[in-house]
Coordinates of C-alpha atoms and ligand atoms in Angstrom, one line a residue:
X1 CA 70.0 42.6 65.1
X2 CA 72.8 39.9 65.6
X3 CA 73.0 38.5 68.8
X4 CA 76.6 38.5 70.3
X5 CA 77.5 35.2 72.2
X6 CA 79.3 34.2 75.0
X7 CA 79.6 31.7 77.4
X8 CA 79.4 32.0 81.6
X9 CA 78.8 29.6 84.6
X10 CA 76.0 30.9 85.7
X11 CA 73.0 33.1 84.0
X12 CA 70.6 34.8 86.8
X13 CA 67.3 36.1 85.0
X14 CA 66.0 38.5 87.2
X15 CA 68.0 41.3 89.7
X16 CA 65.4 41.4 93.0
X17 CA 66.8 40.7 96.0
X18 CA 67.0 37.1 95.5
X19 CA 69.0 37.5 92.0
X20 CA 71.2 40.0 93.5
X21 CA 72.3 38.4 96.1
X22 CA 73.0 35.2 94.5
X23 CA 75.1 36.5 91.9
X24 CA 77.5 38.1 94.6
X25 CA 77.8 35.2 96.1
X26 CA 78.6 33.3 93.6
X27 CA 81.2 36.0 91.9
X28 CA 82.6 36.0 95.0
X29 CA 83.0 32.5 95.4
X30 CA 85.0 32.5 91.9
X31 CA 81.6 31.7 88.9
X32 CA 81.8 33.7 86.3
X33 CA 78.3 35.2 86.6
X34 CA 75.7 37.2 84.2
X35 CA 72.7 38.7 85.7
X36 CA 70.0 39.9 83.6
X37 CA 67.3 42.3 85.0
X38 CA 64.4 43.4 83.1
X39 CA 64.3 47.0 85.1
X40 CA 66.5 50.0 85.2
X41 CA 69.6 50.4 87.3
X42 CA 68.0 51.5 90.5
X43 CA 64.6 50.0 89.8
X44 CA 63.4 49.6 93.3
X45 CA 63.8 53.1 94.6
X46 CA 59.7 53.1 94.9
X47 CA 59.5 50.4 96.7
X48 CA 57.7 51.2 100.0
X49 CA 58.4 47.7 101.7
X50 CA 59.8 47.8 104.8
X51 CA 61.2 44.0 105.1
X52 CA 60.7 42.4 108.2
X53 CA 63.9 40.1 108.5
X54 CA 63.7 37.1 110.8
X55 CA 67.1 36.6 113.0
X56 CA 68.0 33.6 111.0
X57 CA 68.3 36.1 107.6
X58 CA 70.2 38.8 109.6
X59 CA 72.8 36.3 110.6
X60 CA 73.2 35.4 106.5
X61 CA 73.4 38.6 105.9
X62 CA 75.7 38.9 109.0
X63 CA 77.8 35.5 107.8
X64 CA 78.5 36.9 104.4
X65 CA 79.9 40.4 105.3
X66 CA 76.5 42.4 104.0
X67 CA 74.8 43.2 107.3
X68 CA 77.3 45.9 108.2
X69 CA 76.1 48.1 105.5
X70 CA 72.5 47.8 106.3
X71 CA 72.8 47.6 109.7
X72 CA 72.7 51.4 110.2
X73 CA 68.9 51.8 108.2
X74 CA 67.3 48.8 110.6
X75 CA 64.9 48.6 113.0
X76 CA 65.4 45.7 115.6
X77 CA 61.8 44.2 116.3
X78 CA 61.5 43.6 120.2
X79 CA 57.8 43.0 120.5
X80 CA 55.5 41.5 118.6
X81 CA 52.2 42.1 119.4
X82 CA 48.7 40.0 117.3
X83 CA 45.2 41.1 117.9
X84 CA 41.9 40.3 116.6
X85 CA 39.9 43.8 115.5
X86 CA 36.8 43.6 118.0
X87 CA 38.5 41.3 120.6
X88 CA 39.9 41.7 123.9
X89 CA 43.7 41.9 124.2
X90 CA 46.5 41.0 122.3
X91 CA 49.3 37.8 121.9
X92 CA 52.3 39.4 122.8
X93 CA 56.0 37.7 121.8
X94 CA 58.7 39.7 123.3
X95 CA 62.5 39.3 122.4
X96 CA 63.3 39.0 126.1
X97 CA 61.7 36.1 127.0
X98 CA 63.1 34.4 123.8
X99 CA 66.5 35.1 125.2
X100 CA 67.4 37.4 122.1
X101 CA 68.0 40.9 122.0
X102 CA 65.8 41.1 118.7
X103 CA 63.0 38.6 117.3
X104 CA 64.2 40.5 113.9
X105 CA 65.2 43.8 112.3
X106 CA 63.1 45.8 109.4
X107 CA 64.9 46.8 106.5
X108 CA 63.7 49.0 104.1
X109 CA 63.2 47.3 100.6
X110 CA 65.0 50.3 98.6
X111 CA 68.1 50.2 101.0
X112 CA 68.6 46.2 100.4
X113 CA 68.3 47.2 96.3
X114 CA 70.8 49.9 96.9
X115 CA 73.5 47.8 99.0
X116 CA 72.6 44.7 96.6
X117 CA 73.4 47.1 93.2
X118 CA 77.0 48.7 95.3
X119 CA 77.8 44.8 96.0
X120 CA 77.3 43.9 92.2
X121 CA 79.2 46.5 91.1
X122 CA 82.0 45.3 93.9
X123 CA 82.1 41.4 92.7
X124 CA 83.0 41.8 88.9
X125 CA 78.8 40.3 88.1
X126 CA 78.3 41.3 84.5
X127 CA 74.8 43.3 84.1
X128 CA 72.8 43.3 81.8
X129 CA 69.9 46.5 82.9
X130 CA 66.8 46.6 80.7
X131 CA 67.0 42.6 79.1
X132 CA 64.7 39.9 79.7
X133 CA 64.7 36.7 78.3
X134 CA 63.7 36.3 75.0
X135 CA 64.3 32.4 74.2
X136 CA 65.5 29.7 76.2
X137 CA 66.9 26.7 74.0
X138 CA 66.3 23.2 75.1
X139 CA 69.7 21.9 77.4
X140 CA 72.5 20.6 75.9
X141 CA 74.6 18.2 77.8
X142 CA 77.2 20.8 78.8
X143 CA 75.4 24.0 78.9
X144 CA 71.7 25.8 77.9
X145 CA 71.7 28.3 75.4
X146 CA 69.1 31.5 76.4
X147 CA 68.9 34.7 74.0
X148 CA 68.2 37.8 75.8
X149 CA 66.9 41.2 74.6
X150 CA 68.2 44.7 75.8
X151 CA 68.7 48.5 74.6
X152 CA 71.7 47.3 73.1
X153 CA 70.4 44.5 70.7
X154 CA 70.5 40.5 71.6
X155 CA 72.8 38.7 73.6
X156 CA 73.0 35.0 73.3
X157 CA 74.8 33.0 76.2
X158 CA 75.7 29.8 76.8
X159 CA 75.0 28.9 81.0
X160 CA 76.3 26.1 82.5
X161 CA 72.9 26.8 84.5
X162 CA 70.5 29.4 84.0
X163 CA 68.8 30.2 87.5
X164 CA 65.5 31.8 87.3
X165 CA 64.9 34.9 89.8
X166 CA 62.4 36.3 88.2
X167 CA 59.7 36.8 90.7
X168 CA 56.1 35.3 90.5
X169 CA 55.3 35.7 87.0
X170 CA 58.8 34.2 85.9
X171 CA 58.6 33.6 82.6
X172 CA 61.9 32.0 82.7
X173 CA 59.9 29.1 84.6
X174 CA 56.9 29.3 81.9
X175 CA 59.7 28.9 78.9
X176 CA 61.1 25.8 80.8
X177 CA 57.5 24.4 81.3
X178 CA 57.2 24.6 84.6
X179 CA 53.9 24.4 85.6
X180 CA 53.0 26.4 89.0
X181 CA 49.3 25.9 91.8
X182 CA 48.1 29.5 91.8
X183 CA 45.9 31.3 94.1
X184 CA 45.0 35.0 93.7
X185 CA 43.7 36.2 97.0
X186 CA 40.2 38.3 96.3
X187 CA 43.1 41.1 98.1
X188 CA 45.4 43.6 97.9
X189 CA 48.1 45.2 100.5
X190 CA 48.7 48.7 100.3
X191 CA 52.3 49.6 101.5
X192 CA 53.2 53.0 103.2
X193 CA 54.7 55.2 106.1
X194 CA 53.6 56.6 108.3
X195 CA 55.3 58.9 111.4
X196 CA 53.7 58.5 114.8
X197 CA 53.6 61.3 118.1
X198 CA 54.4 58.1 120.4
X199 CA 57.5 56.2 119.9
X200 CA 57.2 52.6 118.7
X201 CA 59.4 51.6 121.2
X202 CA 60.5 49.0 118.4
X203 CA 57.0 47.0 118.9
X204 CA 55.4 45.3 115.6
X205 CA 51.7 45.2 115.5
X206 CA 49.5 42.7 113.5
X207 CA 45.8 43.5 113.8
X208 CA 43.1 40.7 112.1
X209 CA 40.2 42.6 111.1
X210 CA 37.2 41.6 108.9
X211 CA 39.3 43.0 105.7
X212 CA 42.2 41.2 106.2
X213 CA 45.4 41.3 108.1
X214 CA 47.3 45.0 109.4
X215 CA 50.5 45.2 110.1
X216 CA 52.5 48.4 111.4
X217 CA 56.5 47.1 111.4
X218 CA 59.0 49.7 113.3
X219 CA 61.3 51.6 111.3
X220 CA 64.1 53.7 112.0
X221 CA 63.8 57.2 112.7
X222 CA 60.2 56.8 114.4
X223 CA 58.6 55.7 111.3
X224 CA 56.5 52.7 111.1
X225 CA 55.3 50.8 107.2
X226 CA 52.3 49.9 107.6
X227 CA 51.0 47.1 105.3
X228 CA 47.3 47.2 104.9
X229 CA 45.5 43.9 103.1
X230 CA 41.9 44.5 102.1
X231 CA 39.6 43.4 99.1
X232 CA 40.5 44.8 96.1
X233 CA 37.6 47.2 95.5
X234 CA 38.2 49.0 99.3
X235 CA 41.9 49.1 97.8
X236 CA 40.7 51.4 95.3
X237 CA 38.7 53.4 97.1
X238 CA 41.8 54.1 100.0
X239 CA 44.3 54.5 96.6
X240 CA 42.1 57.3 95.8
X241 CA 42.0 58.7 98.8
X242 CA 43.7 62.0 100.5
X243 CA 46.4 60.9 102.4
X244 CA 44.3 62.5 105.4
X245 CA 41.3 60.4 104.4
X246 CA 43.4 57.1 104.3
X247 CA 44.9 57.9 107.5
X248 CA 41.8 58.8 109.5
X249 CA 40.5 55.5 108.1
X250 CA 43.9 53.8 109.5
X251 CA 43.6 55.6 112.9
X252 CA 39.9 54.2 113.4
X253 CA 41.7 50.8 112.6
X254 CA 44.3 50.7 115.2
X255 CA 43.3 53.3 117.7
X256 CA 45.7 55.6 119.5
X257 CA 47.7 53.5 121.3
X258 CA 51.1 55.0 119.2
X259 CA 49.4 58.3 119.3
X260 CA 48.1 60.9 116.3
X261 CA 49.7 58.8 112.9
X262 CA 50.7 61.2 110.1
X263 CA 51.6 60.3 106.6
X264 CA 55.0 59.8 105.4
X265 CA 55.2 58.5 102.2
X266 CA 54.0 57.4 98.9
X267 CA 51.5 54.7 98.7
X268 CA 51.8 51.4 96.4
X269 CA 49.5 48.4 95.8
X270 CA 50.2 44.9 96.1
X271 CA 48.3 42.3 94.3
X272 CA 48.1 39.0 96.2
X273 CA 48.6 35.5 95.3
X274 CA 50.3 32.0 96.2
X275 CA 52.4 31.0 93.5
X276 CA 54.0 27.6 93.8
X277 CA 56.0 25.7 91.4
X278 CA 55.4 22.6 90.7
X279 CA 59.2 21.6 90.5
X280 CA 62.0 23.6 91.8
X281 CA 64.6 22.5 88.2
X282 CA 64.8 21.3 85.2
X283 CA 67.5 20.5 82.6
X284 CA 70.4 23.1 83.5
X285 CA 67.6 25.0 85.7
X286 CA 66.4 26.2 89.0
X287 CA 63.9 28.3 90.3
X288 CA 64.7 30.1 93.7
X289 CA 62.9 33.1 95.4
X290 CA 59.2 34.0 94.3
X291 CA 60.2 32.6 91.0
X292 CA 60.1 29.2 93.1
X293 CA 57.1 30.3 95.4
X294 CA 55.2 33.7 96.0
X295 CA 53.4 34.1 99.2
X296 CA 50.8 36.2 101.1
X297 CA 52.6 38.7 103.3
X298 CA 50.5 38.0 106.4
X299 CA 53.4 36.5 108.3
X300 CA 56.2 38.4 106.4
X301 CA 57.7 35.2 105.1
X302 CA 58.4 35.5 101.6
X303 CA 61.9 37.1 101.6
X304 CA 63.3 35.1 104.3
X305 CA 62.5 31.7 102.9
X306 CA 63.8 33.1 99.7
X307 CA 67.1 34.1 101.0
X308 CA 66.9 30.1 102.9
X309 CA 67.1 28.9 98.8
X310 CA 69.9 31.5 98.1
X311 CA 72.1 30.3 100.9
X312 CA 71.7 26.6 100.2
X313 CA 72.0 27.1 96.9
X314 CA 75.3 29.1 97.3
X315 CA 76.4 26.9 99.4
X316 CA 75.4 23.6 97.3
X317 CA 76.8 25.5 93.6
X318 CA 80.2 26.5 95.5
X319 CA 81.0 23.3 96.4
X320 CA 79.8 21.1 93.1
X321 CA 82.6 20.8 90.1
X322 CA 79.3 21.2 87.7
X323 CA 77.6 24.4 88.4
X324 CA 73.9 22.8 86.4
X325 CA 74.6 18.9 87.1
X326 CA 71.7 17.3 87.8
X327 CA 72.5 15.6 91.2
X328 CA 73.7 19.3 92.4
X329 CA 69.9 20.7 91.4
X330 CA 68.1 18.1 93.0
X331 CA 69.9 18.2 96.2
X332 CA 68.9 21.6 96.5
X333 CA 65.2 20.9 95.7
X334 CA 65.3 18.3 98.1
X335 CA 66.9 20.1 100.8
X336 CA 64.6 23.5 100.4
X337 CA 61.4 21.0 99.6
X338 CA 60.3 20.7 103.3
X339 CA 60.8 24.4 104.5
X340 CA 58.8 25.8 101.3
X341 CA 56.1 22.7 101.9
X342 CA 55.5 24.5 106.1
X343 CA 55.8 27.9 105.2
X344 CA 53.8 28.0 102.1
X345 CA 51.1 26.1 104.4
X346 CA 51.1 27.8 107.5
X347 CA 50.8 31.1 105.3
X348 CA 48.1 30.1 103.0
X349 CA 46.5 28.9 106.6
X350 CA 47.0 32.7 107.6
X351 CA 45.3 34.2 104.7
X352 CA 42.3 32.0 104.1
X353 CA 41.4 30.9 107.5
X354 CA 40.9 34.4 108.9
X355 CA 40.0 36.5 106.0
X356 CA 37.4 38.2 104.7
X357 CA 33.2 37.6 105.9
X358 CA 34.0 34.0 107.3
X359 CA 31.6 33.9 110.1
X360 CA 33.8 30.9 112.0
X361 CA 36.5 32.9 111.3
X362 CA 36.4 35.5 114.2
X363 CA 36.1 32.3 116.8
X364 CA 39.1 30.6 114.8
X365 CA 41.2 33.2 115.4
X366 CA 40.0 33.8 119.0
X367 CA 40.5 30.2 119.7
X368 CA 44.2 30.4 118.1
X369 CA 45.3 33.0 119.9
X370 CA 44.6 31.7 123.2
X371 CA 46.3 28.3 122.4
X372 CA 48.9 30.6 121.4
X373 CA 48.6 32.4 124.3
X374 CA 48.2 29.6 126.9
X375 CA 50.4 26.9 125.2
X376 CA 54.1 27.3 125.8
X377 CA 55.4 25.2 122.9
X378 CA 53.2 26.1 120.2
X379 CA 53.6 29.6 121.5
X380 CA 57.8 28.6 121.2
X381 CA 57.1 27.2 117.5
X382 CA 55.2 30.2 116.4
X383 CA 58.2 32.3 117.4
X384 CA 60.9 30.0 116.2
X385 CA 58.4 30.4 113.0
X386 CA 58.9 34.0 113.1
X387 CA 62.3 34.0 113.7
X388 CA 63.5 31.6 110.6
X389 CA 65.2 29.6 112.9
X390 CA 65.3 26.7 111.0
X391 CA 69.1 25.7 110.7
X392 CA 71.3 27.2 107.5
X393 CA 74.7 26.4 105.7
X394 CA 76.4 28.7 108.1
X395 CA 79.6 27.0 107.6
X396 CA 79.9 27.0 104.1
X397 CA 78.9 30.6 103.7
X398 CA 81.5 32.0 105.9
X399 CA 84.0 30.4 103.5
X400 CA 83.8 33.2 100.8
X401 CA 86.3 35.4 100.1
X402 CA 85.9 38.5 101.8
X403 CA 83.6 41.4 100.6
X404 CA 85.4 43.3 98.2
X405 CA 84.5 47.4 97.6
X406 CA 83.2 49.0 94.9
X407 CA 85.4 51.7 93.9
X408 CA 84.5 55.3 95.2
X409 CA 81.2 53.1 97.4
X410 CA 80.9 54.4 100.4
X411 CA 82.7 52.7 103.6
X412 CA 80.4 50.1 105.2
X413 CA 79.5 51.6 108.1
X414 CA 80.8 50.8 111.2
X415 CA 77.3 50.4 113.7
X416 CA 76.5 47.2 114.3
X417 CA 73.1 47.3 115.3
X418 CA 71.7 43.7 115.8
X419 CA 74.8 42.1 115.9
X420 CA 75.0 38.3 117.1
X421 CA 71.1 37.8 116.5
Ligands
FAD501 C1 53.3 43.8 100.5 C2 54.4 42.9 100.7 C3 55.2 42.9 101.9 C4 56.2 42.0 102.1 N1 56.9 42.0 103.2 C5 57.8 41.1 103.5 C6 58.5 41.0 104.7 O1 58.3 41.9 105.6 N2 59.4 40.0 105.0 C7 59.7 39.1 104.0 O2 60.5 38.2 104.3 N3 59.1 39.1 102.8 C8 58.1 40.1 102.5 N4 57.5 40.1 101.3 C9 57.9 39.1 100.3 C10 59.1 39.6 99.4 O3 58.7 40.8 98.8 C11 59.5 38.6 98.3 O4 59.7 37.4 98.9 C12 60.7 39.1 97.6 O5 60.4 40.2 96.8 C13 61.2 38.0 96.6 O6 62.3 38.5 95.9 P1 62.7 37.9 94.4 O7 64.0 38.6 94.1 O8 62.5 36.4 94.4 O9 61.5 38.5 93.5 P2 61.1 39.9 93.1 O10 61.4 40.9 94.2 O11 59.8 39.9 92.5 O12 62.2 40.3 92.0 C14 62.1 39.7 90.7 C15 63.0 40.6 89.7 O13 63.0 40.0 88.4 C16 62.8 41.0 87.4 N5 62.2 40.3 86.3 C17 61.0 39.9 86.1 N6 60.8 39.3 84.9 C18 62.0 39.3 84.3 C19 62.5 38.9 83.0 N7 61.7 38.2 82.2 N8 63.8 39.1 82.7 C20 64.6 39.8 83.6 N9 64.2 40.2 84.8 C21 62.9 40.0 85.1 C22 61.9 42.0 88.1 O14 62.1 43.3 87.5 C23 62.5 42.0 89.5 O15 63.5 42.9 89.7 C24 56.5 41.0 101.1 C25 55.7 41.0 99.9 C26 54.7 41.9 99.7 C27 53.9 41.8 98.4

């Protein structure tokens, strides 16, 4: 079949969260933008993630006129509350006595994908559903050729910088060589609602047991997603389980505390692994999001660093006369290098230093906890941690045009729950 060519400023391989968003910002901000997504339309409508959203994310969200819409399907977290399975007691971080009305807000994944695929539509981004990248030519000095392939034949473009959103197994990265460090955890998370007889009163609960981390995050509406990490053969055993079974096995987990828990959902599986690049561009090239660096989930990190890369590189693209020059790429790796060095560590910490039959890792944990605990500042940097409040390009996001409305979408509405996080 012939391929059709054209030319744009920016090709996005990949429509997650992380390609989605980018590409409305830079519509908005006036880049003529392709994004290429190797799913259907609406392909995250099974996706049971509830996203934990530190404060720092909200107020991007907030900054670029987005948060209004989801604000009305989120969950502000006002407790946080760590415990060891076996131990005494739990770490408790409250918003109150970090002076904010919420440490964050949980989002579910499928309401981001639909406010992300209603913004698309809004900003003029041309997408390409069903087409993955089939070639990527070496760079030219103006531009780098890619052929794609969909239901509707080959498309060749010509991108003054081809971004690659792809996800952990971006093989927009592989094409460019890229090498990546890779570390499958010997786990799995299985992701899921459940309802509870007593109210979560917006508390977040992460339990360290012998399998691996538990977390239940509040959601709206008295539910709670509860993501479960355990080897990968116990995995398949819950998988196969009743939902009765599974939740039985769940209640002898965490107790009764929030009262009898109850199914409310379907169930998917997670595999888990650290994925980090090597370099974060090449020739006409970036990597941002889990295309740049998958994490564990333990500390609910992945999506927030990710949307750190999409505002600075927003901000840094917006503001360069070359879209793909190389000075504009590796200002952006150098500027996202440090934050994706700590929170890659302190997460890989998480998952390996309390896991799974390590007999020092019960006392590790008990001895971390108490620092925690005991230790004002450390206690202050965990939540900061949490929190993402690490500083952003504030300024230059609040420059873009306004949000512009799909035609026929639904008003935003008008709720601002979270608001001045
Ligand atoms: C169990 C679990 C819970 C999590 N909870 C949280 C949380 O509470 N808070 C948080 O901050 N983070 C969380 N994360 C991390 C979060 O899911 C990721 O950081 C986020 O998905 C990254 O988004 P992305 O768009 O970069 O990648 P992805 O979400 O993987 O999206 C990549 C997209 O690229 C498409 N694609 C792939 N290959 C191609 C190709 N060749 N051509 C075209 N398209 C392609 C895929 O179809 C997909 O749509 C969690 C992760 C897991 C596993």
């Amino acid at each position: 079949m012939t391929a059709r060519r054209r030319n744009c400023d920016v090709l996005i391989v990949g429509g997650g969260p992380v390609g989605g968003l980018l590409a409305c910002l830079l519509a908005r901000g006036g880049l003529d933008v392709v994004l290429a997504e190797r799913g259907a339309p609406s392909p995250r409508g099974g996706d049971t993630r509830g996203y934990a959203l530190a404060a720092g994310t909200v107020r991007v969200f907030d900054d670029v006129g987005y948060w209004q819409t989801l604000a009305p399907e989120a969950e502000p977290i006002l407790e946080v509350h760590v415990s060891r399975e076996g131990g005494f007691g739990s770490v408790v971080m409250d918003a109150a006595s970090q002076g904010v009305p919420a440490l964050g807000q949980v989002v579910p994944a499928a309401r981001i994908s639909a406010m992300l695929a209603d913004a698309l539509s809004a900003t003029g981004v041309e997408r390409l559903d069903q087409t993955g990248l089939e070639i990527l030519e070496a760079a030219g000095d103006e531009r780098r050729e890619v052929v794609l392939a969909g239901p509707d034949g080959r498309h060749r473009l010509a991108a003054r910088l081809v971004v690659a959103a792809d996800g952990t197994g971006s093989e927009t990265r592989a094409a460019a060589g890229i090498e990546v460090q890779r570390r499958r955890y010997a786990a799995d998370a299985l992701v899921f609602d459940v309802r509870s007889t007593r109210p979560h009163r917006g508390r977040a609960f992460e339990r360290f047991t012998p399998e691996g981390p538990l977390a239940l995050l509040p959601q709206p509406g008295g539910r709670l997603n509860v993501v479960w990490v355990a080897p990968t053969e116990i995995c398949d055993e819950r998988a196969a389980q009743s939902d009765s079974e599974r939740i039985a096995g769940l209640q002898a987990r965490v107790g009764w505390r929030l009262g009898r828990l109850h199914a409310a959902g379907p169930v998917a599986r997670f595999p888990l692994e650290l994925v980090r690049a090597r370099r974060l561009y090449d020739h006409r090239l970036v990597l941002v999001g889990n295309a740049a660096h998958g994490l564990h989930p333990v500390a609910g990190q992945g999506l927030n660093l990710s949307l750190r890369d999409v505002a600075v590189l927003a901000g840094r693209l917006l503001s360069a006369r070359d879209p793909g020059a190389p000075e504009t790429l590796a200002a952006y790796a150098q500027a996202r290098t440090g934050d994706i060095d700590r929170v890659a560590t302190v997460t890989d910490f998480l998952a390996r230093g309390l896991p799974v039959g390590e007999r020092f890792a019960p006392r590790a944990l008990r001895m971390g906890m108490l620092l925690l605990d005991r230790i004002g500042p450390l206690r202050q940097l965990w939540a900061e941690q949490a929190m993402g409040l690490q500083p952003l390009p504030r300024r230059i996001l609040r420059g873009l045009p306004a949000v512009p409305r799909a035609s026929g979408a639904t008003p935003a509405a008008t709720g601002r729950r979270g608001e001045g996080l």
